[in-house]
Short mmCIF file of C-alpha atoms and ligand atoms in Angstrom, two decimals:
data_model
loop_
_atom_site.label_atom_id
_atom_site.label_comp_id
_atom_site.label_asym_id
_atom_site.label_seq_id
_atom_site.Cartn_x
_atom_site.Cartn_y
_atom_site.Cartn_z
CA UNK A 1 -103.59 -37.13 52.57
CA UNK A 2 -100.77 -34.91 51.11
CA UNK A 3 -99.91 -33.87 47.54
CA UNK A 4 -95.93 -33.66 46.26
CA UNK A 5 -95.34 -31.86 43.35
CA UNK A 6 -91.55 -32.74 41.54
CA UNK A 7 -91.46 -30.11 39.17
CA UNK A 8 -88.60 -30.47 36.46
CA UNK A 9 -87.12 -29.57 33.35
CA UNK A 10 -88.90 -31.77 31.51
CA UNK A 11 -92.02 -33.11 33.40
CA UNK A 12 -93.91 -32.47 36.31
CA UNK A 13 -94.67 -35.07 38.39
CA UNK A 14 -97.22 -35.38 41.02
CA UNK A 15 -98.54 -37.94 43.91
CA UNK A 16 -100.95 -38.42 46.63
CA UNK A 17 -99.95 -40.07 49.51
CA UNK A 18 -101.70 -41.36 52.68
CA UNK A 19 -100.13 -40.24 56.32
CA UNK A 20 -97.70 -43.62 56.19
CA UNK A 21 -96.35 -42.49 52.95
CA UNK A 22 -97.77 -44.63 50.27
CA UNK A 23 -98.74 -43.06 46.82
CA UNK A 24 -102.11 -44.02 46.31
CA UNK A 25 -102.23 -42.11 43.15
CA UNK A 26 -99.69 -40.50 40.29
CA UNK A 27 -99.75 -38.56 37.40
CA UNK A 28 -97.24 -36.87 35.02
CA UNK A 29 -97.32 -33.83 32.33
CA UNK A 30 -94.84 -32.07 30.28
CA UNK A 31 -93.12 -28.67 32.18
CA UNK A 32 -92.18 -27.73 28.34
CA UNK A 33 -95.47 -27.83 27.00
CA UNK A 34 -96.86 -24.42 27.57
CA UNK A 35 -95.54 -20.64 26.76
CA UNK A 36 -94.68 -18.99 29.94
CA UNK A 37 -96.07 -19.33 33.93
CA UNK A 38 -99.30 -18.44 33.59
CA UNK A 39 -100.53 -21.38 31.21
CA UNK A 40 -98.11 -24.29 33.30
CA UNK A 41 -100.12 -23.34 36.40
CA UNK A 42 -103.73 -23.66 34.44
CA UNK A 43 -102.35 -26.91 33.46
CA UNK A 44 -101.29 -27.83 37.23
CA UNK A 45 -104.40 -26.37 38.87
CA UNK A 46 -106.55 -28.85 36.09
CA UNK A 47 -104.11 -32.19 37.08
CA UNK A 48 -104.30 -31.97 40.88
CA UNK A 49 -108.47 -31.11 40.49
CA UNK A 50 -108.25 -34.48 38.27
CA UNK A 51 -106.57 -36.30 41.15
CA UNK A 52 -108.73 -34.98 43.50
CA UNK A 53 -111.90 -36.06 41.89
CA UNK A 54 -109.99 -39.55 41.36
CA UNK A 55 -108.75 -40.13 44.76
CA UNK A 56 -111.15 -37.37 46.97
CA UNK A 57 -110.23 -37.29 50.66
CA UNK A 58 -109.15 -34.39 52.88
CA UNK A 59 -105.64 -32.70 51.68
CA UNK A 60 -103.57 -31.88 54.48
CA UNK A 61 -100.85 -29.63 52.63
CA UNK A 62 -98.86 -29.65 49.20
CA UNK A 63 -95.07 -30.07 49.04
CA UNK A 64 -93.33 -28.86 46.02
CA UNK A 65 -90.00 -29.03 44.67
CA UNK A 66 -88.43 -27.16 42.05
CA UNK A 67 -85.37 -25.50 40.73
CA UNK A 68 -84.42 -22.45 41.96
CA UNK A 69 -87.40 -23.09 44.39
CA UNK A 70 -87.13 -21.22 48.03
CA UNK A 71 -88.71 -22.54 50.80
CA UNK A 72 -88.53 -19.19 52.51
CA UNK A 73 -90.23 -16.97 49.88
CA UNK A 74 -92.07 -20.31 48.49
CA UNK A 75 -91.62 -18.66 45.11
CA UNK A 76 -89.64 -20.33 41.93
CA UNK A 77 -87.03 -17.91 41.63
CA UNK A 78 -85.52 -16.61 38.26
CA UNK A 79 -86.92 -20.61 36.58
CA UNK A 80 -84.71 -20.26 33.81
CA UNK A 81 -84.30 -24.22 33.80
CA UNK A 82 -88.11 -24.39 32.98
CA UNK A 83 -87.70 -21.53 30.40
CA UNK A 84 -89.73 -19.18 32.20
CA UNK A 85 -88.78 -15.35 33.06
CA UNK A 86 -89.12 -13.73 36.89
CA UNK A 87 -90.74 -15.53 39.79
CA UNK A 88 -93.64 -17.83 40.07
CA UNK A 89 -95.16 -17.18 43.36
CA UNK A 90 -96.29 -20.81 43.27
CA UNK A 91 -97.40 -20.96 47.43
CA UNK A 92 -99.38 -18.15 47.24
CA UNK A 93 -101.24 -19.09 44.33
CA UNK A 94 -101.52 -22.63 45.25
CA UNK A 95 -103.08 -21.67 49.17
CA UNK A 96 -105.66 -19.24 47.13
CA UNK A 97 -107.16 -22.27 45.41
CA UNK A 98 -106.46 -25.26 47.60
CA UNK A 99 -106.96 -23.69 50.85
CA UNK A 100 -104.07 -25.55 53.00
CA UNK A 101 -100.26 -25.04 53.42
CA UNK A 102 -97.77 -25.24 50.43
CA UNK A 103 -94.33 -25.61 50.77
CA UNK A 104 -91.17 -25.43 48.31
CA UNK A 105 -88.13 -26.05 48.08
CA UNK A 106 -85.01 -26.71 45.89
CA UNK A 107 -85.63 -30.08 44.19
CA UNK A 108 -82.30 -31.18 44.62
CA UNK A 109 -83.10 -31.76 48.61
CA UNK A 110 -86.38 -34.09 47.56
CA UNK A 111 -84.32 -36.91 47.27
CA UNK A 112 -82.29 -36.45 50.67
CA UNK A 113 -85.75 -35.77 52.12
CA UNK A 114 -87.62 -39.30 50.57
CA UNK A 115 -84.97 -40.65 52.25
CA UNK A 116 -84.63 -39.33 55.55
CA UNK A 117 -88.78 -39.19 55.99
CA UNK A 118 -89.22 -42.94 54.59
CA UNK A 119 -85.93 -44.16 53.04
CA UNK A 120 -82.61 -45.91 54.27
CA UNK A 121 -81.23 -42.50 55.58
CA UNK A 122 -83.98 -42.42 58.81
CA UNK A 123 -82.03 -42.06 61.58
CA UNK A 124 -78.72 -40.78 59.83
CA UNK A 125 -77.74 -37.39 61.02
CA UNK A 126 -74.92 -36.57 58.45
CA UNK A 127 -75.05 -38.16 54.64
CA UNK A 128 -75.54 -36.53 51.57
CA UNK A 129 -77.37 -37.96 47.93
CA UNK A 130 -76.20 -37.81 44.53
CA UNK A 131 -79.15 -37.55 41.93
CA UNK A 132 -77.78 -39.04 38.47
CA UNK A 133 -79.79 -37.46 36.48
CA UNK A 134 -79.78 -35.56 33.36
CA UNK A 135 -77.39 -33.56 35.54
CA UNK A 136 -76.13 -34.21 38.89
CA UNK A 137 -78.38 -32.71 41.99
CA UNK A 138 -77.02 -33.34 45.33
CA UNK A 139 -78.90 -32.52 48.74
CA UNK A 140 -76.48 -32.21 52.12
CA UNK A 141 -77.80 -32.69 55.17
CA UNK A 142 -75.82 -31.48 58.44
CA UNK A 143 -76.54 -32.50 62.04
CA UNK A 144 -80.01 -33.94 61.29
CA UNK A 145 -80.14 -30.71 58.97
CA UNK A 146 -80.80 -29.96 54.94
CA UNK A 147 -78.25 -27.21 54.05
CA UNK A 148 -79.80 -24.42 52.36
CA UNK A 149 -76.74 -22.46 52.23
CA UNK A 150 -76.39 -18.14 52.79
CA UNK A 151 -77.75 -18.26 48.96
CA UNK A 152 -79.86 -21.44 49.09
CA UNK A 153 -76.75 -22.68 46.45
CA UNK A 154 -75.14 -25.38 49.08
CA UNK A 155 -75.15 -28.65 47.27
CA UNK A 156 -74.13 -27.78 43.95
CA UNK A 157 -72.01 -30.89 43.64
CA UNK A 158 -72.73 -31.15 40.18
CA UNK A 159 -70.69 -28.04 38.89
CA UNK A 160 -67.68 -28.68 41.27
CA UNK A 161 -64.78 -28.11 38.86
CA UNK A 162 -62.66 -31.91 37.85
CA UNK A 163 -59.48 -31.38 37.30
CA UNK A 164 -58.37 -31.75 33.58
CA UNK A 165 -62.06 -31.60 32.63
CA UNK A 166 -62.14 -29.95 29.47
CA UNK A 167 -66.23 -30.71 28.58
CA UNK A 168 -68.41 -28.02 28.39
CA UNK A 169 -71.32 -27.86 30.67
CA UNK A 170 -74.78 -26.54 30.72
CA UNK A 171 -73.85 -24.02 33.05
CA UNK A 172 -71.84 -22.15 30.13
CA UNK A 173 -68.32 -23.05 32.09
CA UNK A 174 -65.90 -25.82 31.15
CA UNK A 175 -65.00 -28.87 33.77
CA UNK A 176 -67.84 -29.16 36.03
CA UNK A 177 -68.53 -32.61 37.34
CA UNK A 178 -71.60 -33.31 35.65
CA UNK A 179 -70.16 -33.15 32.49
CA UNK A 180 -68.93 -36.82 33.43
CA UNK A 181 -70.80 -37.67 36.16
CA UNK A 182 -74.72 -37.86 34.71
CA UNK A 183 -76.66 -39.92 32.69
CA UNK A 184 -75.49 -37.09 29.84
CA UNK A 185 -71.99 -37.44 30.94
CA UNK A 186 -71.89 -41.39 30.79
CA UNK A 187 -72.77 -40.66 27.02
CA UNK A 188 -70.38 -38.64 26.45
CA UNK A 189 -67.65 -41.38 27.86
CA UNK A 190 -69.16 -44.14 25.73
CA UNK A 191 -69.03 -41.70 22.56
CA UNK A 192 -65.54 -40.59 23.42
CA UNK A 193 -64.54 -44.56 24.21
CA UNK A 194 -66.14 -45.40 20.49
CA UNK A 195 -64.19 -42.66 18.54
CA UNK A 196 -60.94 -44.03 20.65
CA UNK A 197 -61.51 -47.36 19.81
CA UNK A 198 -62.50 -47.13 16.47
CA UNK A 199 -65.96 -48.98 17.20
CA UNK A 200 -65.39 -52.06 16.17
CA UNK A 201 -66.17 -54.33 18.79
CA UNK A 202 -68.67 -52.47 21.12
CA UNK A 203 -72.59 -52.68 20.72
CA UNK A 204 -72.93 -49.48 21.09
CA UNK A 205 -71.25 -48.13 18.03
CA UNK A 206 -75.09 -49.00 16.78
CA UNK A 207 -76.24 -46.09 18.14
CA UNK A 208 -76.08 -42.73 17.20
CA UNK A 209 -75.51 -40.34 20.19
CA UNK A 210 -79.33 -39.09 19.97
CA UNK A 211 -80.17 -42.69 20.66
CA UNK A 212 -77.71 -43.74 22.88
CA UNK A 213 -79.23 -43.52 26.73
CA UNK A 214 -77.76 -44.43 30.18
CA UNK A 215 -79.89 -47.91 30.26
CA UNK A 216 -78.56 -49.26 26.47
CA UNK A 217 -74.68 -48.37 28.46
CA UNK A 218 -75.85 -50.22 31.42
CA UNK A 219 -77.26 -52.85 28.92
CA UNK A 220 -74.37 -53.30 27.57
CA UNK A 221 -72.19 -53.40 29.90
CA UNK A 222 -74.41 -56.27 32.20
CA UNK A 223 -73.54 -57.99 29.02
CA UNK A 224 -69.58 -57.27 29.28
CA UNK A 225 -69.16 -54.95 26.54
CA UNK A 226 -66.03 -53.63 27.09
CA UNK A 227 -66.43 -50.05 25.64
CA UNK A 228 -69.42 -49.90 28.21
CA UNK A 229 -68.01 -51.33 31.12
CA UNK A 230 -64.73 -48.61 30.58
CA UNK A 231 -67.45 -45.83 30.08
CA UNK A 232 -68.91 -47.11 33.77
CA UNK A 233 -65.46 -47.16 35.58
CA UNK A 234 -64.41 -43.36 34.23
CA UNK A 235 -67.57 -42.11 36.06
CA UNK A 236 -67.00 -44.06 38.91
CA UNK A 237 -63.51 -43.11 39.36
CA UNK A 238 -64.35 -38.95 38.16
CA UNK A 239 -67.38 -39.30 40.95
CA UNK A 240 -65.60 -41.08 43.32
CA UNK A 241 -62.22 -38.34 43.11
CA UNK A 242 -65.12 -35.71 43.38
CA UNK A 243 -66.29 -37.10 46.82
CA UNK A 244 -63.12 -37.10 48.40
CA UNK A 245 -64.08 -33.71 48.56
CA UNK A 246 -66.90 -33.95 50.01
CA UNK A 247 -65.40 -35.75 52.89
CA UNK A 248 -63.26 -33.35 53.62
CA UNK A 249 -65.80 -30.79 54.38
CA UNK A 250 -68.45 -32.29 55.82
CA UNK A 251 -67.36 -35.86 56.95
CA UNK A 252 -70.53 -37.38 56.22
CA UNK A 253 -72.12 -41.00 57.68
CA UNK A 254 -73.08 -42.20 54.26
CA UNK A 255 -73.31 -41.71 50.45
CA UNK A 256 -76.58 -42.05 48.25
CA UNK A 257 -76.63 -42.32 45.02
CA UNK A 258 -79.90 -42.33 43.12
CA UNK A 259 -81.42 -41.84 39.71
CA UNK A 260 -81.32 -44.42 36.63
CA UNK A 261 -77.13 -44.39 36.54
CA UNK A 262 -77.24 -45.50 40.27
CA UNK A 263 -79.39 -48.52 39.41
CA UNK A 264 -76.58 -50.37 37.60
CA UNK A 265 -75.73 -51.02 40.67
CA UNK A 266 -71.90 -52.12 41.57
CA UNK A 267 -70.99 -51.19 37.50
CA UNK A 268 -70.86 -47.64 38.86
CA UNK A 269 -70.45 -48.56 42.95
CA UNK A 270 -67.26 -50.65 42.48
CA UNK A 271 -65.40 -48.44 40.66
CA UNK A 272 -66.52 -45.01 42.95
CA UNK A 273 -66.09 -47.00 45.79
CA UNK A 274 -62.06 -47.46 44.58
CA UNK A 275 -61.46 -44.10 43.67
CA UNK A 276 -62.89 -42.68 46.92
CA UNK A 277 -60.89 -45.28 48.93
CA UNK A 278 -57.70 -44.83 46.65
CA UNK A 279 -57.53 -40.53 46.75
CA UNK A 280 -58.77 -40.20 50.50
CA UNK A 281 -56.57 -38.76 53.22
CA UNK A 282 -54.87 -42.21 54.39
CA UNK A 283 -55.41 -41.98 58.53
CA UNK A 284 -59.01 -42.28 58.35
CA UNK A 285 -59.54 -45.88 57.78
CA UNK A 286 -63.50 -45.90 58.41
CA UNK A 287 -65.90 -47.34 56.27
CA UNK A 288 -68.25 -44.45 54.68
CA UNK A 289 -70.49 -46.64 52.74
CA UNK A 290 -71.78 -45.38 49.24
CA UNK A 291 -75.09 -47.07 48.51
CA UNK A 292 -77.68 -46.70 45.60
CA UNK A 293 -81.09 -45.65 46.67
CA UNK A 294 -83.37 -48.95 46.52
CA UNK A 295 -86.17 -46.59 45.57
CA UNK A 296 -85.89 -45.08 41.89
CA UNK A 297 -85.43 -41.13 41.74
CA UNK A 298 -88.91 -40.14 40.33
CA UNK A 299 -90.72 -42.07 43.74
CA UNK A 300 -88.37 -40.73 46.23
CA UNK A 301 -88.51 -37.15 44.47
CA UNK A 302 -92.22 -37.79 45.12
CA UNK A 303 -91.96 -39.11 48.41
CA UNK A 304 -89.76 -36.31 49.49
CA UNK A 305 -92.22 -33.58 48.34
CA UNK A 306 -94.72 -35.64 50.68
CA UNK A 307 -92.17 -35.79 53.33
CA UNK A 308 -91.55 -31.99 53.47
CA UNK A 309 -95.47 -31.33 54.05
CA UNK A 310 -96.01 -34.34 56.46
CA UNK A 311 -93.59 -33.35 58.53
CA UNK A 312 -94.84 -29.67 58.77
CA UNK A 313 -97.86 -30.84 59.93
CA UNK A 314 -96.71 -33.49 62.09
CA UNK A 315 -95.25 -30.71 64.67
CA UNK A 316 -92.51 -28.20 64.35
CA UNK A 317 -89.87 -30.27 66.20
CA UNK A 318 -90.55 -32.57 63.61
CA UNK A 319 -90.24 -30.12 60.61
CA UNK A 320 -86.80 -28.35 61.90
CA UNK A 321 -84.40 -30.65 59.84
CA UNK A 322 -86.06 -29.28 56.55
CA UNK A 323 -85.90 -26.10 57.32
CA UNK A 324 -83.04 -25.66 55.24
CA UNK A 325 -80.17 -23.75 57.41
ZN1 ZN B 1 -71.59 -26.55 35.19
#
C-alpha cells in the first residue's frame, strides 16, 4: 500500500491507498496549527503511525506534495506559504522513520498526476489542469511529461498578468489571474457586482464578504440569481482569455479544471468555453475540450501523491513522465 501526503496552506491531508488506487483510509489536520517545522512534523510522524495502526499492511513508499516542494532535493524549499522559515528536508526525515522511498513534489502537479495515473487524462500526452482553489495551481504536462521548468516555476498560471486587472494579489503584485480566477476571486466579482448593483435584488447581498464562499455563488446562481450568474461568466470569460495563452505555447489536447469552482459545472464551462473560442487565433478550428475533473480536488490531490510513488515503484519507464523536466 502507498501513503500521499497533500500538504497545504491550510490542512494537510493524507491517504492510504491499495496498488489499484483506492483510498482505503483518510485523515486531515491543520498545517497552521503548530509554531515552526519541527512541531508540524511531530504532528505528521503521530497521524501516519495512527493510520498505520488503523489500516497496518506493508507501505511501499510515501508521495508528498507541497509548495515550493522539489522532487529533486525532496526538500520544501523556502515554505513561506505554510509560514515556516528555510527548508524542511521532509524525504530525508521521512525515510529515517518509515524506512521506504519518499518522494515530493510541487503540489500544483498532484492534480495533473491523479489524473494521468487514475483520472480522465490516462492516455493524454499533452493537457494541462487548472486547480480553483483558494488560488489558482496549474500542472503542464508536455509529451507524456510534467514540466518542472529550469526553476521548478513552469505552471504558474495563476499569476499570469490580465490585462486591465487592477486587483491586488497575494503575490504582492497587481493583475495576476487569480485575483479573478479562484474561489477568492469569484468573491471578489460577486462583491464588486453587489456594490454595482446596489444589492437589491441578489441573495447574496445577505452575506457579508467573510461569509460569502464559492458554493453560496454557485448556490445562487443554480437558482438564477442574476448577480451570481454575472459573477460566474466574468471568471469564465477572464479564465477563458487567459488560456488562449496557453494554447499558444503549448497547444495542448485538453483542459482540466478542478477544485470546488469547477464543480458548478457549465456556470463556469459555458462561459470559458466562449471566451477561449471567441479570442483564439481563427485558423485553428479544432475542438480542445475544457472539462471539469469528475473527481473533487482534495481526492485527486490525494490520488496524485499515490500516483507519484506507485509509479516509482512500478518501474522507471513507468516513473519518467513525473520526473518533472
Ligand atoms: Zn500574483
Amino acid at each position: 500500500m502507498y501513503l500521499g501526503i497533500d500538504i497545504g496552506g491550510t490542512n494537510t491531508k493524507l491517504g492510504i491507498a491499495d496498488g489499484a488506487g483506492n483510498l482505503v483510509l483518510e485523515a486531515s489536520f491543520r498545517t497552521t496549527a503548530y509554531a515552526g517545522a519541527p512541531q508540524f512534523l511531530k504532528a505528521l510522524d503521530g497521524e501516519i503511525h495512527r493510520m498505520l495502526t488503523l489500516h497496518p499492511g506493508r507501505l511501499a513508499g510515501v508521495g508528498i506534495g507541497a509548495p515550493s516542494a522539489n522532487y529533486k532535493s525532496g526538500k520544501i524549499e523556502n515554505a513561506a506559504n505554510l509560514g515556516w522559515n528555510g527548508d524542511l528536508d521532509i524525504k530525508a526525515h521521512l525515510e529515517a522513520s518509515l524506512g521506504c522511498t519518499v518522494l515530493v513534489t510541487n503540489d500544483a502537479n498532484l492534480p495533473a498526476i491523479g489524473e494521468m495515473t487514475y483520472g480522465a487524462a490516462q492516455g493524454i500526452r499533452n493537457f494541462i489542469t487548472v486547480s480553483l482553489g483558494t488560488g489558482l495551481g496549474c500542472g503542464v504536462v508536455c509529451n507524456g511529461q510534467l514540466v518542472g521548468g529550469h526553476h521548478g516555476m513552469a505552471g504558474e498560471l495563476g499569476h499570469a498578468l490580465v490585462d486591465g486587472n487592477e486587483r491586488k494579489c497575494g503575490c504582492g503584485r497587481k493583475g495576476c489571474l487569480e485575483t479573478y480566477a479562484s474561489a477568492t476571486g469569484i468573491r471578489r466579482t460577486a462583491f464588486e457586482l453587489l456594490s454595482k448593483h446596489n444589492g437589491g435584488y441578489s441573495e447574496l447581498a445577505d452575506f457579508s464578504f467573510a461569509k460569502i464562499t464559492a458554493e453560496s455563488i454557485t448556490q445562487a446562481a443554480l437558482e438564477g440569481d442574476e448577480v451570481a450568474i454575472q459573477a460566474f461568466e466574468i471568471t469564465g470569460e477572464v479564465l477563458g482569455k487567459k488560456l488562449v495563452d496557453v494554447l499558444c505555447l503549448i497547444d495542448p489536447e485538453a483542459i482540466f479544471l478542478v477544485g470546488g469552482l469547477a464543480q458548478a459545472g457549465e456556470l463556469l464551462l459555458a462561459p470559458t468555453r466562449t471566451a477561449l473560442n471567441k479570442h483564439r487565433l481563427n485558423h485553428n478550428n479544432y475542438d480542445i475540450p475544457i472539462k471539469s475533473s469528475v473527481i473533487p480536488l482534495d481526492r485527486l490531490s490525494l490520488l496524485g501523491a499515490c500516483g507519484l510513488i506507485s509509479s516509482y515503484n512500478q518501474s522507471s519507464a513507468a516513473h519518467e513522465k513525473y520526473r518533472t523536466i
